[in-house]
mmCIF file of C-alpha atoms in Angstrom:
data_model
loop_
_atom_site.group_PDB
_atom_site.id
_atom_site.type_symbol
_atom_site.label_atom_id
_atom_site.label_comp_id
_atom_site.label_asym_id
_atom_site.label_seq_id
_atom_site.Cartn_x
_atom_site.Cartn_y
_atom_site.Cartn_z
ATOM 1 C CA MET D 1 66.423 129.873 142.781
ATOM 2 C CA HIS D 2 69.462 132.159 142.511
ATOM 3 C CA ILE D 3 72.341 129.779 143.220
ATOM 4 C CA PRO D 4 75.067 131.607 145.191
ATOM 5 C CA ASP D 5 78.839 131.257 144.731
ATOM 6 C CA GLY D 6 80.310 128.155 146.325
ATOM 7 C CA TYR D 7 77.316 125.876 145.756
ATOM 8 C CA LEU D 8 78.323 124.566 142.342
ATOM 9 C CA SER D 9 81.586 122.830 141.484
ATOM 10 C CA PRO D 10 83.592 124.150 138.503
ATOM 11 C CA GLN D 11 82.634 120.911 136.691
ATOM 12 C CA THR D 12 79.056 122.201 136.852
ATOM 13 C CA TYR D 13 79.270 125.952 136.539
ATOM 14 C CA VAL D 14 81.813 126.083 133.706
ATOM 15 C CA PRO D 15 79.748 123.982 131.239
ATOM 16 C CA LEU D 16 76.593 125.871 132.210
ATOM 17 C CA TYR D 17 78.383 129.184 131.571
ATOM 18 C CA GLY D 18 79.356 127.827 128.163
ATOM 19 C CA ALA D 19 75.824 126.687 127.384
ATOM 20 C CA PHE D 20 74.378 130.014 128.482
ATOM 21 C CA LEU D 21 76.824 132.078 126.395
ATOM 22 C CA ALA D 22 76.429 129.890 123.311
ATOM 23 C CA ILE D 23 72.621 129.972 123.424
ATOM 24 C CA GLU D 24 72.588 133.691 124.167
ATOM 25 C CA ALA D 25 74.732 134.248 121.083
ATOM 26 C CA VAL D 26 72.081 132.399 119.073
ATOM 27 C CA ALA D 27 69.405 134.520 120.781
ATOM 28 C CA VAL D 28 71.096 137.711 119.576
ATOM 29 C CA GLY D 29 70.878 136.478 115.992
ATOM 30 C CA LYS D 30 67.291 135.309 116.352
ATOM 31 C CA VAL D 31 66.149 138.554 117.958
ATOM 32 C CA ARG D 32 67.877 140.568 115.216
ATOM 33 C CA LYS D 33 66.087 138.499 112.597
ATOM 34 C CA GLU D 34 62.594 138.234 113.976
ATOM 35 C CA VAL D 35 61.979 141.150 116.352
ATOM 36 C CA SER D 36 61.092 144.613 115.091
ATOM 37 C CA LYS D 37 62.250 147.966 116.438
ATOM 38 C CA ARG D 38 58.826 148.582 117.894
ATOM 39 C CA SER D 39 59.503 145.856 120.451
ATOM 40 C CA ILE D 40 62.616 147.538 121.863
ATOM 41 C CA PRO D 41 60.850 149.462 124.661
ATOM 42 C CA TYR D 42 58.896 146.331 125.574
ATOM 43 C CA ILE D 43 62.090 144.302 125.935
ATOM 44 C CA GLY D 44 63.396 146.983 128.319
ATOM 45 C CA MET D 45 60.202 146.866 130.335
ATOM 46 C CA ALA D 46 60.214 143.087 130.357
ATOM 47 C CA ALA D 47 63.676 143.114 131.961
ATOM 48 C CA ALA D 48 62.469 145.597 134.599
ATOM 49 C CA PHE D 49 59.327 143.518 135.203
ATOM 50 C CA SER D 50 61.347 140.351 135.712
ATOM 51 C CA PHE D 51 63.748 142.166 138.044
ATOM 52 C CA ILE D 52 60.918 143.514 140.197
ATOM 53 C CA ILE D 53 58.830 140.363 140.370
ATOM 54 C CA MET D 54 61.900 138.407 141.545
ATOM 55 C CA MET D 55 62.187 140.850 144.482
ATOM 56 C CA LEU D 56 58.678 140.018 145.649
ATOM 57 C CA ASN D 57 59.655 137.183 147.947
ATOM 58 C CA LEU D 58 56.794 135.178 149.285
ATOM 59 C CA PRO D 59 57.162 133.042 152.366
ATOM 60 C CA ILE D 60 55.947 129.626 153.206
ATOM 61 C CA PRO D 61 55.227 130.197 156.917
ATOM 62 C CA GLY D 62 57.997 128.699 159.034
ATOM 63 C CA GLY D 63 59.707 127.461 155.878
ATOM 64 C CA THR D 64 61.525 128.964 152.945
ATOM 65 C CA THR D 65 60.925 131.923 150.664
ATOM 66 C CA GLY D 66 60.677 132.089 146.912
ATOM 67 C CA HIS D 67 59.353 134.171 144.079
ATOM 68 C CA ALA D 68 58.021 134.191 140.532
ATOM 69 C CA VAL D 69 60.378 135.033 137.640
ATOM 70 C CA GLY D 70 58.080 136.467 134.980
ATOM 71 C CA ALA D 71 59.878 134.563 132.222
ATOM 72 C CA ALA D 72 56.742 132.675 131.128
ATOM 73 C CA LEU D 73 54.725 135.813 130.457
ATOM 74 C CA ILE D 74 57.601 137.485 128.620
ATOM 75 C CA ALA D 75 58.194 134.380 126.479
ATOM 76 C CA ILE D 76 54.550 134.200 125.416
ATOM 77 C CA ILE D 77 54.240 137.898 124.586
ATOM 78 C CA LEU D 78 57.696 138.708 123.143
ATOM 79 C CA GLY D 79 58.843 135.248 122.130
ATOM 80 C CA PRO D 80 61.336 132.971 123.908
ATOM 81 C CA TRP D 81 64.464 134.494 122.330
ATOM 82 C CA ALA D 82 63.643 138.063 123.320
ATOM 83 C CA ALA D 83 62.566 136.751 126.744
ATOM 84 C CA SER D 84 65.917 135.062 127.249
ATOM 85 C CA LEU D 85 67.625 138.372 126.545
ATOM 86 C CA ALA D 86 65.404 140.381 128.893
ATOM 87 C CA VAL D 87 65.586 137.922 131.807
ATOM 88 C CA SER D 88 69.373 137.527 131.351
ATOM 89 C CA VAL D 89 69.795 141.282 131.765
ATOM 90 C CA ALA D 90 67.752 141.195 134.993
ATOM 91 C CA LEU D 91 69.805 138.275 136.350
ATOM 92 C CA ILE D 92 73.160 139.836 135.445
ATOM 93 C CA ILE D 93 72.209 143.052 137.261
ATOM 94 C CA GLN D 94 70.986 141.067 140.271
ATOM 95 C CA ALA D 95 74.292 139.207 140.490
ATOM 96 C CA LEU D 96 76.651 142.130 139.781
ATOM 97 C CA VAL D 97 74.930 144.928 141.673
ATOM 98 C CA PHE D 98 72.928 143.159 144.370
ATOM 99 C CA GLY D 99 74.859 139.932 144.967
ATOM 100 C CA ASP D 100 71.694 137.910 144.341
ATOM 101 C CA GLY D 101 72.979 134.753 142.675
ATOM 102 C CA GLY D 102 76.701 134.097 142.436
ATOM 103 C CA ILE D 103 79.179 135.354 139.859
ATOM 104 C CA THR D 104 80.502 131.848 139.238
ATOM 105 C CA ALA D 105 76.902 130.578 139.224
ATOM 106 C CA LEU D 106 75.622 133.299 136.890
ATOM 107 C CA GLY D 107 75.799 131.040 133.839
ATOM 108 C CA ALA D 108 73.830 128.349 135.663
ATOM 109 C CA ASN D 109 71.224 130.776 136.971
ATOM 110 C CA ALA D 110 70.808 132.385 133.559
ATOM 111 C CA PHE D 111 70.641 128.990 131.885
ATOM 112 C CA ASN D 112 67.856 127.962 134.287
ATOM 113 C CA MET D 113 65.742 131.094 134.503
ATOM 114 C CA ALA D 114 66.551 132.917 131.260
ATOM 115 C CA ILE D 115 66.815 130.020 128.815
ATOM 116 C CA PHE D 116 65.232 126.832 130.140
ATOM 117 C CA MET D 117 62.243 128.564 131.705
ATOM 118 C CA PRO D 118 61.091 130.816 128.835
ATOM 119 C CA PHE D 119 61.480 128.008 126.303
ATOM 120 C CA VAL D 120 59.588 125.519 128.459
ATOM 121 C CA ALA D 121 56.830 128.078 129.066
ATOM 122 C CA TYR D 122 56.607 128.941 125.382
ATOM 123 C CA PHE D 123 56.502 125.302 124.367
ATOM 124 C CA ILE D 124 53.765 124.475 126.893
ATOM 125 C CA PHE D 125 51.687 127.490 125.867
ATOM 126 C CA ARG D 126 51.943 126.624 122.188
ATOM 127 C CA LEU D 127 51.152 123.002 122.897
ATOM 128 C CA LEU D 128 48.001 123.875 124.831
ATOM 129 C CA ASN D 129 46.817 126.922 122.936
ATOM 130 C CA GLY D 130 48.196 126.724 119.424
ATOM 131 C CA HIS D 131 47.072 129.847 117.573
ATOM 132 C CA SER D 132 43.704 129.862 119.322
ATOM 133 C CA LEU D 133 42.105 133.140 120.317
ATOM 134 C CA LYS D 134 39.489 131.598 122.563
ATOM 135 C CA LYS D 135 39.557 133.488 125.831
ATOM 136 C CA SER D 136 39.304 130.595 128.262
ATOM 137 C CA ARG D 137 41.876 128.585 126.352
ATOM 138 C CA VAL D 138 44.405 131.436 126.239
ATOM 139 C CA VAL D 139 44.014 132.130 129.960
ATOM 140 C CA VAL D 140 44.200 128.481 131.059
ATOM 141 C CA ALA D 141 47.172 127.752 128.782
ATOM 142 C CA SER D 142 48.921 130.837 130.196
ATOM 143 C CA PHE D 143 48.387 129.724 133.775
ATOM 144 C CA ILE D 144 49.646 126.217 133.124
ATOM 145 C CA ALA D 145 52.653 127.486 131.145
ATOM 146 C CA GLY D 146 53.612 129.821 134.005
ATOM 147 C CA TYR D 147 53.016 127.258 136.729
ATOM 148 C CA LEU D 148 54.767 124.311 135.102
ATOM 149 C CA SER D 149 57.706 126.271 133.712
ATOM 150 C CA LEU D 150 58.588 127.637 137.151
ATOM 151 C CA VAL D 151 58.162 124.256 138.855
ATOM 152 C CA LEU D 152 60.322 122.525 136.237
ATOM 153 C CA THR D 153 62.964 125.254 136.528
ATOM 154 C CA ALA D 154 63.017 124.743 140.302
ATOM 155 C CA ILE D 155 63.469 121.007 139.761
ATOM 156 C CA LEU D 156 66.336 121.657 137.329
ATOM 157 C CA THR D 157 67.959 123.919 139.934
ATOM 158 C CA GLY D 158 67.451 121.219 142.579
ATOM 159 C CA PHE D 159 69.063 118.727 140.215
ATOM 160 C CA GLU D 160 72.135 120.936 139.691
ATOM 161 C CA LEU D 161 72.478 121.362 143.456
ATOM 162 C CA GLY D 162 71.731 117.715 144.181
ATOM 163 C CA ILE D 163 74.475 116.284 141.943
ATOM 164 C CA GLN D 164 77.190 118.251 143.770
ATOM 165 C CA PRO D 165 77.830 115.647 146.498
ATOM 166 C CA LEU D 166 78.234 113.058 143.726
ATOM 167 C CA ILE D 167 80.727 115.215 141.824
ATOM 168 C CA ALA D 168 82.764 116.795 144.558
ATOM 169 C CA THR D 169 83.314 115.211 147.922
ATOM 170 C CA GLY D 170 86.495 115.537 149.967
ATOM 171 C CA PRO D 171 88.571 112.550 151.126
ATOM 172 C CA ASP D 172 86.825 112.828 154.493
ATOM 173 C CA GLY D 173 83.451 112.276 152.816
ATOM 174 C CA ARG D 174 82.355 115.852 153.347
ATOM 175 C CA ALA D 175 80.706 117.756 150.515
ATOM 176 C CA LEU D 176 82.876 120.429 148.883
ATOM 177 C CA TYR D 177 79.952 122.419 147.500
ATOM 178 C CA ALA D 178 76.155 122.115 147.873
ATOM 179 C CA PRO D 179 75.848 119.446 150.571
ATOM 180 C CA TYR D 180 72.437 117.872 149.983
ATOM 181 C CA ASP D 181 72.040 115.058 147.488
ATOM 182 C CA LEU D 182 69.338 114.615 144.839
ATOM 183 C CA SER D 183 66.905 112.852 147.185
ATOM 184 C CA ILE D 184 66.751 116.024 149.302
ATOM 185 C CA ALA D 185 67.543 118.863 146.905
ATOM 186 C CA VAL D 186 65.012 118.048 144.173
ATOM 187 C CA PRO D 187 61.958 117.599 146.430
ATOM 188 C CA ALA D 188 62.986 120.618 148.520
ATOM 189 C CA MET D 189 63.233 122.853 145.459
ATOM 190 C CA ALA D 190 60.057 121.431 143.928
ATOM 191 C CA LEU D 191 57.844 121.722 146.997
ATOM 192 C CA GLY D 192 57.690 125.487 147.518
ATOM 193 C CA HIS D 193 57.258 126.059 143.801
ATOM 194 C CA LEU D 194 54.516 123.443 143.516
ATOM 195 C CA VAL D 195 52.443 124.790 146.399
ATOM 196 C CA LEU D 196 52.982 128.549 146.151
ATOM 197 C CA PHE D 197 55.523 130.245 143.891
ATOM 198 C CA GLY D 198 54.441 128.392 140.756
ATOM 199 C CA ILE D 199 50.847 129.411 141.395
ATOM 200 C CA ILE D 200 51.939 133.048 141.579
ATOM 201 C CA GLU D 201 53.849 132.695 138.290
ATOM 202 C CA GLY D 202 50.751 131.092 136.741
ATOM 203 C CA LEU D 203 48.377 133.753 138.039
ATOM 204 C CA VAL D 204 50.568 136.652 136.917
ATOM 205 C CA THR D 205 50.962 135.063 133.480
ATOM 206 C CA ALA D 206 47.223 134.398 133.123
ATOM 207 C CA LEU D 207 46.164 137.811 134.426
ATOM 208 C CA VAL D 208 48.427 139.841 132.143
ATOM 209 C CA MET D 209 47.668 137.556 129.208
ATOM 210 C CA TYR D 210 43.962 138.174 129.810
ATOM 211 C CA TYR D 211 44.615 141.895 129.466
ATOM 212 C CA PHE D 212 46.680 141.405 126.318
ATOM 213 C CA TYR D 213 44.080 139.041 124.909
ATOM 214 C CA ARG D 214 41.397 141.703 125.314
ATOM 215 C CA SER D 215 43.215 144.755 124.046
ATOM 216 C CA GLU D 216 46.528 143.814 122.432
ATOM 217 C CA SER D 217 46.073 140.324 121.042
ATOM 218 C CA GLN D 218 47.862 141.272 117.827
ATOM 219 C CA MET D 219 51.009 141.787 119.913
ATOM 220 C CA ILE D 220 51.189 138.300 121.386
ATOM 221 C CA TYR D 221 54.129 136.520 119.762
ATOM 222 C CA ALA D 222 53.011 133.026 120.716
ATOM 223 C CA ILE D 223 49.670 133.538 118.992
ATOM 224 C CA ASN D 224 50.773 135.550 115.973
ATOM 225 C CA ARG D 225 54.357 134.381 115.550
ATOM 226 C CA GLY D 226 56.388 137.276 114.300
ATOM 227 C CA GLY D 227 54.369 139.869 116.133
ATOM 228 C CA ALA D 228 52.070 142.646 115.135
ATOM 229 C CA HIS D 229 52.731 142.858 111.443
ATOM 230 C CA GLU D 230 52.889 139.475 109.885
ATOM 231 C CA MET M 1 48.711 150.786 110.938
ATOM 232 C CA PRO M 2 51.939 152.772 110.615
ATOM 233 C CA LEU M 3 54.850 150.426 110.370
ATOM 234 C CA THR M 4 57.830 152.717 110.630
ATOM 235 C CA GLY M 5 59.264 155.507 112.702
ATOM 236 C CA GLU M 6 59.270 156.339 116.367
ATOM 237 C CA GLU M 7 55.758 156.607 117.625
ATOM 238 C CA PRO M 8 54.784 158.750 120.559
ATOM 239 C CA MET M 9 54.441 156.752 123.701
ATOM 240 C CA ASN M 10 51.245 154.818 123.316
ATOM 241 C CA LYS M 11 48.579 153.880 125.791
ATOM 242 C CA LEU M 12 49.921 150.371 126.307
ATOM 243 C CA LEU M 13 53.431 151.571 127.181
ATOM 244 C CA LYS M 14 51.963 154.036 129.658
ATOM 245 C CA ARG M 15 49.913 151.307 131.285
ATOM 246 C CA ILE M 16 52.919 149.035 131.559
ATOM 247 C CA ILE M 17 54.968 151.797 133.176
ATOM 248 C CA ILE M 18 52.204 152.490 135.705
ATOM 249 C CA THR M 19 52.010 148.775 136.508
ATOM 250 C CA LEU M 20 55.792 148.564 136.938
ATOM 251 C CA VAL M 21 55.817 151.580 139.271
ATOM 252 C CA ALA M 22 53.035 149.988 141.327
ATOM 253 C CA LEU M 23 55.010 146.734 141.496
ATOM 254 C CA VAL M 24 58.159 148.570 142.624
ATOM 255 C CA LEU M 25 56.166 150.231 145.399
ATOM 256 C CA LEU M 26 55.062 146.748 146.455
ATOM 257 C CA THR M 27 58.626 145.403 146.782
ATOM 258 C CA PRO M 28 58.908 146.003 150.566
ATOM 259 C CA VAL M 29 56.297 143.259 150.890
ATOM 260 C CA GLY M 30 59.046 140.943 149.620
ATOM 261 C CA ILE M 31 61.095 141.614 152.725
ATOM 262 C CA LEU M 32 58.322 142.220 155.292
ATOM 263 C CA LEU M 33 56.107 139.216 154.674
ATOM 264 C CA PRO M 34 58.897 136.624 155.222
ATOM 265 C CA ILE M 35 59.823 138.379 158.497
ATOM 266 C CA PHE M 36 56.237 138.409 159.762
ATOM 267 C CA VAL M 37 55.580 134.720 159.156
ATOM 268 C CA ASP M 38 59.067 133.684 160.259
ATOM 269 C CA ALA M 39 60.193 132.129 156.980
ATOM 270 C CA GLY M 40 63.887 131.474 156.460
ATOM 271 C CA ASP M 41 66.200 131.825 153.463
ATOM 272 C CA ALA M 42 65.297 130.521 150.050
ATOM 273 C CA TRP M 43 66.295 126.850 149.859
ATOM 274 C CA GLY M 44 69.921 126.458 148.792
ATOM 275 C CA GLU M 45 70.766 130.149 149.216
ATOM 276 C CA TRP M 46 72.125 130.051 152.753
ATOM 277 C CA SER M 47 75.234 131.840 153.964
ATOM 278 C CA ALA M 48 78.219 129.691 154.944
ATOM 279 C CA ARG M 49 77.329 130.346 158.597
ATOM 280 C CA THR M 50 73.820 129.017 158.128
ATOM 281 C CA VAL M 51 75.140 125.967 156.266
ATOM 282 C CA ALA M 52 77.469 125.244 159.206
ATOM 283 C CA LYS M 53 74.443 125.300 161.504
ATOM 284 C CA LEU M 54 72.534 122.954 159.191
ATOM 285 C CA ILE M 55 75.158 120.282 158.515
ATOM 286 C CA GLY M 56 77.840 120.896 161.124
ATOM 287 C CA TYR M 57 80.593 122.164 158.811
ATOM 288 C CA VAL M 58 81.264 124.619 155.989
ATOM 289 C CA PRO M 59 82.003 122.840 152.694
ATOM 290 C CA GLN M 60 85.511 123.794 151.494
ATOM 291 C CA GLY M 61 84.322 125.097 148.147
ATOM 292 C CA LEU M 62 81.683 127.251 149.782
ATOM 293 C CA ALA M 63 84.273 128.692 152.169
ATOM 294 C CA LYS M 64 86.537 129.408 149.195
ATOM 295 C CA TYR M 65 83.972 130.989 146.876
ATOM 296 C CA GLU M 66 81.663 132.804 149.271
ATOM 297 C CA GLY M 67 82.391 136.495 149.134
ATOM 298 C CA ILE M 68 84.322 136.167 145.863
ATOM 299 C CA TRP M 69 82.297 139.087 144.574
ATOM 300 C CA LYS M 70 81.552 142.208 146.598
ATOM 301 C CA ALA M 71 78.322 143.528 145.169
ATOM 302 C CA PRO M 72 77.862 147.262 145.785
ATOM 303 C CA LEU M 73 74.283 146.848 147.038
ATOM 304 C CA ALA M 74 74.565 143.281 148.335
ATOM 305 C CA GLY M 75 71.325 141.857 149.635
ATOM 306 C CA TYR M 76 69.359 144.814 148.227
ATOM 307 C CA THR M 77 70.568 147.013 151.071
ATOM 308 C CA THR M 78 72.925 149.946 151.205
ATOM 309 C CA GLY M 79 75.184 148.130 153.610
ATOM 310 C CA GLY M 80 75.332 146.974 157.183
ATOM 311 C CA HIS M 81 72.766 145.041 159.097
ATOM 312 C CA ASP M 82 70.025 147.464 159.856
ATOM 313 C CA THR M 83 67.639 146.209 162.487
ATOM 314 C CA SER M 84 64.949 148.782 161.771
ATOM 315 C CA ILE M 85 62.256 147.187 159.660
ATOM 316 C CA VAL M 86 61.232 150.568 158.283
ATOM 317 C CA ARG M 87 64.748 151.373 157.094
ATOM 318 C CA GLN M 88 65.225 147.855 155.712
ATOM 319 C CA SER M 89 62.035 148.220 153.703
ATOM 320 C CA PHE M 90 63.070 151.627 152.443
ATOM 321 C CA GLN M 91 66.485 150.352 151.323
ATOM 322 C CA TYR M 92 64.808 147.409 149.627
ATOM 323 C CA LEU M 93 62.457 149.772 147.819
ATOM 324 C CA ILE M 94 65.326 152.009 146.690
ATOM 325 C CA SER M 95 67.200 148.909 145.494
ATOM 326 C CA GLY M 96 64.095 147.956 143.523
ATOM 327 C CA VAL M 97 63.955 151.373 141.870
ATOM 328 C CA ILE M 98 67.679 151.308 141.008
ATOM 329 C CA GLY M 99 67.623 147.699 139.798
ATOM 330 C CA ALA M 100 64.476 148.062 137.711
ATOM 331 C CA ALA M 101 65.775 151.270 136.113
ATOM 332 C CA LEU M 102 69.137 149.618 135.351
ATOM 333 C CA ALA M 103 67.442 146.536 133.901
ATOM 334 C CA LEU M 104 65.208 148.693 131.720
ATOM 335 C CA ILE M 105 68.053 150.872 130.450
ATOM 336 C CA VAL M 106 70.481 148.010 129.819
ATOM 337 C CA ALA M 107 67.894 145.796 128.081
ATOM 338 C CA TYR M 108 66.766 148.790 126.020
ATOM 339 C CA ILE M 109 70.312 149.638 124.907
ATOM 340 C CA VAL M 110 71.215 146.002 124.227
ATOM 341 C CA SER M 111 68.115 145.355 122.126
ATOM 342 C CA LYS M 112 68.570 148.690 120.353
ATOM 343 C CA MET M 113 72.070 147.570 119.367
ATOM 344 C CA ILE M 114 70.820 144.186 118.210
ATOM 345 C CA ILE M 115 67.604 145.014 116.381
ATOM 346 C CA ARG M 116 67.819 146.579 112.944
ATOM 347 C CA ASN M 117 64.499 145.423 111.598
ATOM 348 C CA GLY M 118 62.578 148.680 111.144
ATOM 349 C CA LYS M 119 59.261 147.117 110.246
#
């Protein structure tokens, strides 16, 4: 899901850089307003968690590899704005230090995994769970939020890749950037996430949320809104 | 419940750190498992060479942009193509430790600079 350099045309990566930076600027203000100092160490750990879980590549035998992102869990526990900050940090380090995801594509990757995904996950969790503290409901809503948010993020990524042949094709008809069109890119990106990686994201989200539900439910942003001391 | 001040590291933070350390130790699985079941690259993350094999040519833009950035630990390795699976795993693990520590420190500093709400 980390788009490398050379896969997106400037017509795609420049606007996505702009969108990422603009929304991240809003996130800074929101986090300043609604997150307390006690959350600072947790934001650090969330970034580390996201970094590590993205290294745990899982294979589809004979096919491709993929991984969870952790953004759903972070969005539910710390809120979507703090999650976008934490996951952005992980993605920036992956691109700059480890070459995972391109420099030109960093805005797109961060828009997908650090903005779109945590907000989708948060929205789905709130839709399904509301402020409920019923164990089964919290766990099921967490799984679905993790699963669907990763699958939808993969589809968004497939969409960004799939529009490239429409945007940028040379006079000889050859693609200038990502070569596969929407009819290939979207299903290809969706498949692995539907059958495996999304399930991992869902399970991790549900498992950790079960722990938080049992011993730290007052910390869960999506249930308490505003955190431990509202 | 005390609402202000730096608290000593609590039980939850300790548990999270232990979990993160365990996850870092697991990272070599992320490189070994794909090798063992013969899975390829993540979809849409191929090198220009692999793309040429797939479609018969290297798209101009890909040729132009690939390698635009030389990451110091590109591919979560310390450089070169090491054929030893043991060394590959070890480099991957070390990359995990470095990356996770960097992510933690940077996110901590950034949020410390942003957050002023002492409650």
